[in-house]
Coordinates of C-alpha atoms in Angstrom, one line a residue:
M1 CA -12.7 -11.8 -8.8
R2 CA -10.5 -8.5 -8.4
T3 CA -7.1 -8.8 -7.5
L4 CA -6.1 -6.7 -4.3
I5 CA -2.6 -5.7 -4.4
S6 CA -0.6 -4.4 -1.3
T7 CA 2.1 -2.1 -2.2
A8 CA 4.7 -0.8 0.2
F9 CA 8.0 1.0 1.0
I10 CA 9.7 -1.2 3.3
S11 CA 12.7 -1.6 5.4
L12 CA 14.8 -4.6 5.3
D13 CA 13.4 -5.4 8.7
G14 CA 9.7 -5.0 7.6
V15 CA 8.9 -1.4 9.0
V16 CA 6.5 0.4 6.8
E17 CA 5.7 3.4 9.0
A18 CA 6.1 7.2 8.0
P19 CA 8.2 6.7 4.9
G20 CA 7.2 9.9 3.6
G21 CA 7.9 11.9 6.7
E22 CA 4.6 11.7 8.5
P23 CA 5.1 13.1 12.1
G24 CA 5.4 11.2 15.3
Y25 CA 7.8 8.6 14.1
R26 CA 11.4 8.7 15.0
N27 CA 12.8 7.8 11.5
A28 CA 10.2 9.5 9.6
G29 CA 11.0 10.3 5.9
W30 CA 13.2 7.3 5.7
T31 CA 12.6 6.6 2.0
F32 CA 14.9 9.8 0.9
K33 CA 17.0 10.6 3.9
D34 CA 19.9 8.5 3.0
I35 CA 19.1 6.6 -0.2
E36 CA 20.0 8.3 -3.5
F37 CA 17.0 8.8 -5.7
L38 CA 16.9 6.6 -9.0
P39 CA 13.7 7.1 -10.9
E40 CA 13.8 3.8 -12.4
A41 CA 13.6 2.2 -8.8
F42 CA 10.1 3.8 -8.6
E43 CA 8.8 2.9 -12.0
I44 CA 6.4 0.5 -10.3
K45 CA 4.6 3.2 -8.5
G46 CA 3.6 4.9 -11.9
R47 CA 2.5 1.7 -13.2
E48 CA 0.3 0.8 -10.3
Q49 CA -1.6 4.1 -10.9
T50 CA -2.2 3.1 -14.5
E51 CA -3.2 -0.4 -13.7
A52 CA -5.1 -0.2 -10.7
T53 CA -8.7 0.5 -10.9
A54 CA -9.5 1.3 -7.1
M55 CA -7.8 2.2 -4.2
L56 CA -8.3 0.7 -0.5
L57 CA -7.1 2.4 2.5
G58 CA -7.4 2.2 6.3
R59 CA -8.6 5.2 8.2
T60 CA -5.4 6.4 9.3
S61 CA -3.7 6.4 6.0
Y62 CA -6.8 8.0 4.2
E63 CA -6.6 10.8 7.0
A64 CA -3.0 11.4 6.2
F65 CA -3.2 10.9 2.5
S66 CA -6.6 12.7 1.8
P67 CA -5.7 16.2 2.5
V68 CA -2.6 16.0 0.3
W69 CA -2.8 13.4 -2.3
P70 CA -5.8 15.0 -4.3
D71 CA -3.8 18.2 -5.4
M72 CA -0.5 16.4 -6.1
A73 CA 0.4 15.8 -9.8
D74 CA 2.3 12.7 -8.9
F75 CA -0.9 11.1 -7.9
A76 CA -3.5 12.5 -10.5
D77 CA -4.6 9.1 -11.6
Y78 CA -5.7 8.4 -8.0
K79 CA -7.9 11.4 -8.0
V80 CA -10.5 9.9 -10.3
M81 CA -10.3 6.2 -9.1
P82 CA -13.0 5.2 -6.8
K83 CA -11.7 4.8 -3.1
Y84 CA -12.6 2.6 -0.3
V85 CA -11.7 3.3 3.4
V86 CA -12.0 0.5 5.9
S87 CA -13.1 1.8 9.2
T88 CA -15.5 1.5 11.9
T89 CA -15.4 5.0 13.0
L90 CA -14.9 7.1 10.2
T91 CA -18.1 9.2 9.1
E92 CA -19.4 10.2 5.8
D93 CA -18.7 14.1 6.8
A94 CA -15.0 13.4 7.5
L95 CA -14.3 12.4 3.9
V96 CA -12.7 15.0 1.6
P97 CA -14.9 16.4 -1.1
N98 CA -12.2 16.8 -3.7
W99 CA -10.8 13.3 -3.9
G100 CA -13.3 11.6 -6.1
E101 CA -16.0 8.9 -5.2
T102 CA -15.0 7.5 -1.6
T103 CA -17.0 4.8 0.0
I104 CA -16.6 3.7 3.7
L105 CA -16.4 -0.2 4.2
R106 CA -17.1 -1.3 7.8
S107 CA -15.5 -4.8 7.9
L108 CA -13.2 -7.3 6.1
D109 CA -16.3 -9.1 5.1
D110 CA -17.1 -5.8 3.1
V111 CA -13.8 -6.0 1.6
A112 CA -14.2 -9.7 0.6
A113 CA -17.5 -8.7 -1.2
L114 CA -15.6 -5.9 -3.0
K115 CA -13.1 -8.2 -4.3
E116 CA -16.2 -10.3 -5.8
T117 CA -17.3 -7.3 -7.8
E118 CA -16.6 -6.6 -11.4
G119 CA -13.5 -4.4 -12.2
G120 CA -9.7 -4.5 -12.3
P121 CA -7.0 -4.5 -9.6
I122 CA -7.5 -2.8 -6.1
I123 CA -4.3 -1.2 -4.6
V124 CA -3.8 -0.7 -0.8
H125 CA -1.5 1.8 0.0
G126 CA 0.1 2.6 3.5
S127 CA -2.5 1.1 5.8
A128 CA -0.3 -1.0 8.1
S129 CA -2.9 -2.2 10.2
L130 CA -5.4 -3.0 7.5
N131 CA -2.5 -4.9 5.4
Q132 CA -2.1 -7.1 8.5
A133 CA -5.8 -7.7 8.8
L134 CA -6.3 -8.3 5.1
S135 CA -3.3 -10.6 5.1
D136 CA -4.4 -12.8 8.1
A137 CA -7.7 -13.1 6.5
G138 CA -6.4 -14.1 3.2
L139 CA -7.6 -11.3 1.0
I140 CA -4.4 -10.1 -0.3
D141 CA -3.5 -11.5 -3.8
R142 CA -0.3 -9.8 -4.3
Y143 CA 2.5 -7.6 -2.8
H144 CA 4.5 -5.0 -4.7
L145 CA 7.4 -4.3 -2.1
L146 CA 10.2 -1.7 -2.7
V147 CA 12.7 -3.0 -0.1
F148 CA 14.9 -0.2 1.3
P149 CA 18.7 -1.1 2.5
L150 CA 17.7 0.0 6.0
L151 CA 17.2 -1.5 9.4
L152 CA 14.9 0.9 11.3
G153 CA 14.1 -1.3 14.3
A154 CA 10.8 -0.2 16.0
G155 CA 7.9 0.9 14.0
K156 CA 4.6 -0.4 12.3
R157 CA 5.3 -3.6 10.3
L158 CA 3.6 -4.8 7.0
F159 CA 2.9 -8.1 8.5
S160 CA 1.6 -9.3 11.4
A161 CA 3.0 -11.3 14.2
T162 CA -0.1 -13.7 14.5
D163 CA 0.6 -17.4 14.8
K164 CA -0.7 -18.9 11.5
D165 CA 0.1 -21.3 8.8
T166 CA 2.8 -20.6 6.4
Q167 CA 1.7 -18.6 3.6
K168 CA 3.6 -19.4 0.4
L169 CA 4.4 -16.5 -1.9
K170 CA 5.7 -16.8 -5.7
L171 CA 8.3 -14.2 -6.7
V172 CA 7.1 -12.8 -10.3
E173 CA 9.1 -9.9 -10.8
H174 CA 12.2 -8.4 -9.2
E175 CA 15.0 -6.1 -9.7
A176 CA 17.9 -4.8 -7.8
Y177 CA 19.3 -1.2 -8.3
A178 CA 22.4 0.6 -7.8
N179 CA 21.2 2.9 -4.7
G180 CA 20.4 -0.8 -2.9
L181 CA 16.7 -0.7 -3.5
Q182 CA 14.9 -3.9 -4.4
K183 CA 11.7 -4.3 -6.2
N184 CA 9.9 -7.6 -5.1
V185 CA 6.7 -8.6 -6.7
F186 CA 5.1 -11.7 -5.2
D187 CA 1.7 -13.5 -6.0
V188 CA 0.0 -15.2 -2.9
V189 CA -0.1 -19.0 -3.7
R190 CA -3.5 -20.3 -2.9

C-alpha cells in the first residue's frame, strides 16, 4: 500500500489558504511577508520532491499550480512525476500538456484504489477541500506541516470541522527554527 502524505504551509490557527500569494485572499502571500527566510526550515520541501513518486491535487490547486510549476526550476522533480487530480468537473482537455502524465480521479474511492497500487509515496500539495475529505475518509497516512507563527483568522483550513471520532497522530520528526517556524511530521495512528 502506498503512503499518502499531506504537506502544507499552515498558520498556527490552521489556515492554509494562499500561502504563496494566490489572488482573492486578504492575507495572500503570508508565508514570506513577515517571516525571515531561513533555507534550513524548508529542507523538507526538497526532500518531498525526491521521496515522492506521485502527486495528488484537487482541481482548484491543479488549476493554480499547473500554469506555473512546470516551468519552475524549484519544482523540476514534480514535472516528470505522475500527477492525479481529484475532480468531478475537470475535463481531459483542461489538462496542461507540459507537466507530464496527469490522470483525473473522480472520487475518494479512486484515491483509495490508487493507494493500493505498487509504488512509493504520494504527496498532496495545497488542496484544502481535498485534504479535509481525505482526512475524514481516513486516507491520509502522514502530515508534513510547516507551522508559521501567525494567526490569520478567516481562511481555508487544512482540517475539517466534521464531528468525528478522535484521530491520534504520532510525532515522528520535529524542529523549531530561529524565525519561529516549526516543522512537524506526524504519522496517522491506525
